[in-house]
Tab-separated table of C-alpha atoms in Angstrom:
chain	number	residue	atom	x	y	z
A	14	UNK	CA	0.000	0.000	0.000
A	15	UNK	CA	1.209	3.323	-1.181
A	16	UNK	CA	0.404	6.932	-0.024
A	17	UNK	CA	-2.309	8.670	-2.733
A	18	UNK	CA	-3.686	4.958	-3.371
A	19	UNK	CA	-7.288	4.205	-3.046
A	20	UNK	CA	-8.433	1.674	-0.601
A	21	UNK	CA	-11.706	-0.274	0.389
A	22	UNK	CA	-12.608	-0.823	4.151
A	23	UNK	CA	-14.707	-1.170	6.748
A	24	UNK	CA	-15.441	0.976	9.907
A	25	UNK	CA	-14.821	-1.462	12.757
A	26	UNK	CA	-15.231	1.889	15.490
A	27	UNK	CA	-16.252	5.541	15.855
A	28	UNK	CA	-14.476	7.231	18.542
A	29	UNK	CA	-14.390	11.120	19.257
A	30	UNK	CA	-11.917	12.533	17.351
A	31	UNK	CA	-11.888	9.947	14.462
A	32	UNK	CA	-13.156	6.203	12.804
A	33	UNK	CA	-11.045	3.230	12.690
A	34	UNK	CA	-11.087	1.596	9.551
A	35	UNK	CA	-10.027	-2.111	9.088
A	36	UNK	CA	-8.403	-2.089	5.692
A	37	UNK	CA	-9.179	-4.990	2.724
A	38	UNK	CA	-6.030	-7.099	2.961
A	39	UNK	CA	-6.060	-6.992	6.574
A	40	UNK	CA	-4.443	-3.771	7.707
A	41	UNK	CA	-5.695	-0.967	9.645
A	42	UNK	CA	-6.652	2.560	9.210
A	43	UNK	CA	-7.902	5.856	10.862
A	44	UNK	CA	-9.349	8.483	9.677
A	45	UNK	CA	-9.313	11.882	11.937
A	46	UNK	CA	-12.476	13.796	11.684
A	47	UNK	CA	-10.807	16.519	10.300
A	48	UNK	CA	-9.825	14.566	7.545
A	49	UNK	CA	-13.645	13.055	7.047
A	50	UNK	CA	-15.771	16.403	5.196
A	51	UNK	CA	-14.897	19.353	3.748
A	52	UNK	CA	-17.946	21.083	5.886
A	53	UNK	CA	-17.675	21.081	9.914
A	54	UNK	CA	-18.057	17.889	11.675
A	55	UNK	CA	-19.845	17.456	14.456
A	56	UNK	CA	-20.833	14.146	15.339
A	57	UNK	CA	-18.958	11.957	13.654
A	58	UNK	CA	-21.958	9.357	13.420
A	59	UNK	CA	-23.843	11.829	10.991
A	60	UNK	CA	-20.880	10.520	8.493
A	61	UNK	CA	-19.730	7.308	9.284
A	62	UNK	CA	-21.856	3.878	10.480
A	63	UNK	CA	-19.729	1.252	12.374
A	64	UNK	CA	-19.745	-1.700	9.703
A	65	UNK	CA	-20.005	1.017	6.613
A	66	UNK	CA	-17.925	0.073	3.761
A	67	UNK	CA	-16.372	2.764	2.618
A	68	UNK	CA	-13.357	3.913	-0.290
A	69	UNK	CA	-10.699	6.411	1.358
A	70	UNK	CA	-7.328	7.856	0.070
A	71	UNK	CA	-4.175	7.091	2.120
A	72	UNK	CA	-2.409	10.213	2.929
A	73	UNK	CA	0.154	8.601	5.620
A	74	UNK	CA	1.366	6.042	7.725
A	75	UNK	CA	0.915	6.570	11.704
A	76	UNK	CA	3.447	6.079	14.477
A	77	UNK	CA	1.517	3.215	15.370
A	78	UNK	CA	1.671	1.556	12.200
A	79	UNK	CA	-1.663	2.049	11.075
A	80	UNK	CA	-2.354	4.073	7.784
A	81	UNK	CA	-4.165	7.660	7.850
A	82	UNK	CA	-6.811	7.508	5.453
A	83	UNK	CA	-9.234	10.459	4.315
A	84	UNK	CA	-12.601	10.785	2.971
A	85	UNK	CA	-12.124	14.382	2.226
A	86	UNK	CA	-9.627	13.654	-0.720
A	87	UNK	CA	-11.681	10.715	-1.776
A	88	UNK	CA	-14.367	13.262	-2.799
A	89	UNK	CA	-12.562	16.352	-4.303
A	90	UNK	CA	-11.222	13.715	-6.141
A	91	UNK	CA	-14.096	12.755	-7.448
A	92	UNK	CA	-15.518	16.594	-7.397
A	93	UNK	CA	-12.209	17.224	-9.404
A	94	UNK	CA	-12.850	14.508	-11.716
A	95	UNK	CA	-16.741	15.894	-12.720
A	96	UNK	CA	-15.477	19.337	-13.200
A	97	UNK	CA	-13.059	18.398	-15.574
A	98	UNK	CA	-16.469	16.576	-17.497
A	99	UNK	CA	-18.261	19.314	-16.995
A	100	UNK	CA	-16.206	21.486	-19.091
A	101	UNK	CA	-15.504	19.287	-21.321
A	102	UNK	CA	-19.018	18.618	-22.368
A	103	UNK	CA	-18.677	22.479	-22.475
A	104	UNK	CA	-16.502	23.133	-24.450
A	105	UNK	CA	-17.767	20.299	-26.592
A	106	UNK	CA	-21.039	21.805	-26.672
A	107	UNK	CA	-19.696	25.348	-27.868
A	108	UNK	CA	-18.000	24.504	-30.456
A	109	UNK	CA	-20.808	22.890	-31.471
A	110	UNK	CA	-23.362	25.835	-32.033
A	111	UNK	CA	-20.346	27.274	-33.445
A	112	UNK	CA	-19.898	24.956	-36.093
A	113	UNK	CA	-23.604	24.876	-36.463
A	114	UNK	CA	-23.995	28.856	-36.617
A	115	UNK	CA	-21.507	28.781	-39.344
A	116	UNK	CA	-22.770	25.923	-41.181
A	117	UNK	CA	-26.378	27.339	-41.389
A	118	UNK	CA	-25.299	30.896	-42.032
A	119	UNK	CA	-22.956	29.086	-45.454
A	120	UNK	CA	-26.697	27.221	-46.256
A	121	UNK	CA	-28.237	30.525	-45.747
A	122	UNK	CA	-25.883	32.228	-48.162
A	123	UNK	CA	-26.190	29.245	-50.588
A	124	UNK	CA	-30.167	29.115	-50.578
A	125	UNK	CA	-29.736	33.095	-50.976
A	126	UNK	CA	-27.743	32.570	-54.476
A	127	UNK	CA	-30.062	29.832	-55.972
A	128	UNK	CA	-32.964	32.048	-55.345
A	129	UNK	CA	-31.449	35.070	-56.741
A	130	UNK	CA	-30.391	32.821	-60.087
A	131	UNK	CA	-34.266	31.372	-60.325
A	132	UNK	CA	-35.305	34.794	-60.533
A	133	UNK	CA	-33.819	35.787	-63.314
């Protein structure tokens, strides 16, 4: 296990300050509730379940051996990862109508001639 990986757990206890994670491949985590929302934690509980499953980056490896995970960087991750959609789609999408604008204006012009010519 490396530090920035992704890992899959389980929340095996809530305490005060944190959640203790045990960690697929039979390691152990904690997460500090600093480290759990980007808003103001309270009560821990209104987060995490004991028995949860749950994905977390690992930003660390305690004095105790255990690994520091976080939930926080799990989801700006993730946030990070749909903004960079978003404006893709959006950029996508404008240079769409802008091909489009210009397309239908050259039709425009074309229909404009052929009338003009049938006229005559």
């Amino acid at each position: 296990m490396k530090v920035g990986e992704f890992v899959k757990g389980k929340v095996s206890r809530i305490v005060r300050y944190g959640a203790f994670v045990d960690i697929e491949g039979g390691e152990r985590g904690f997460i500090h509730i600093s480290k759990i929302s980007k808003d103001y934690v309270k009560r821990i509980e209104d987060y995490l379940k004991e028995g949860q499953e749950i994905s977390a980056k690992v930003i660390g490896k305690a004095r105790n051996g255990g690994w520091e995970l976080s939930l926080k960087d799990v989801s700006e991750d993730t946030e990070a990862k749909t903004e960079k959609k978003d404006m893709d789609f959006e950029r996508k999408l404008s240079r769409f109508l802008k091909e489009s604008s210009q397309k239908f204006s050259e039709y425009k012009k074309r229909l404009e001639k052929k009338g003009r010519r049938s006229s005559w």
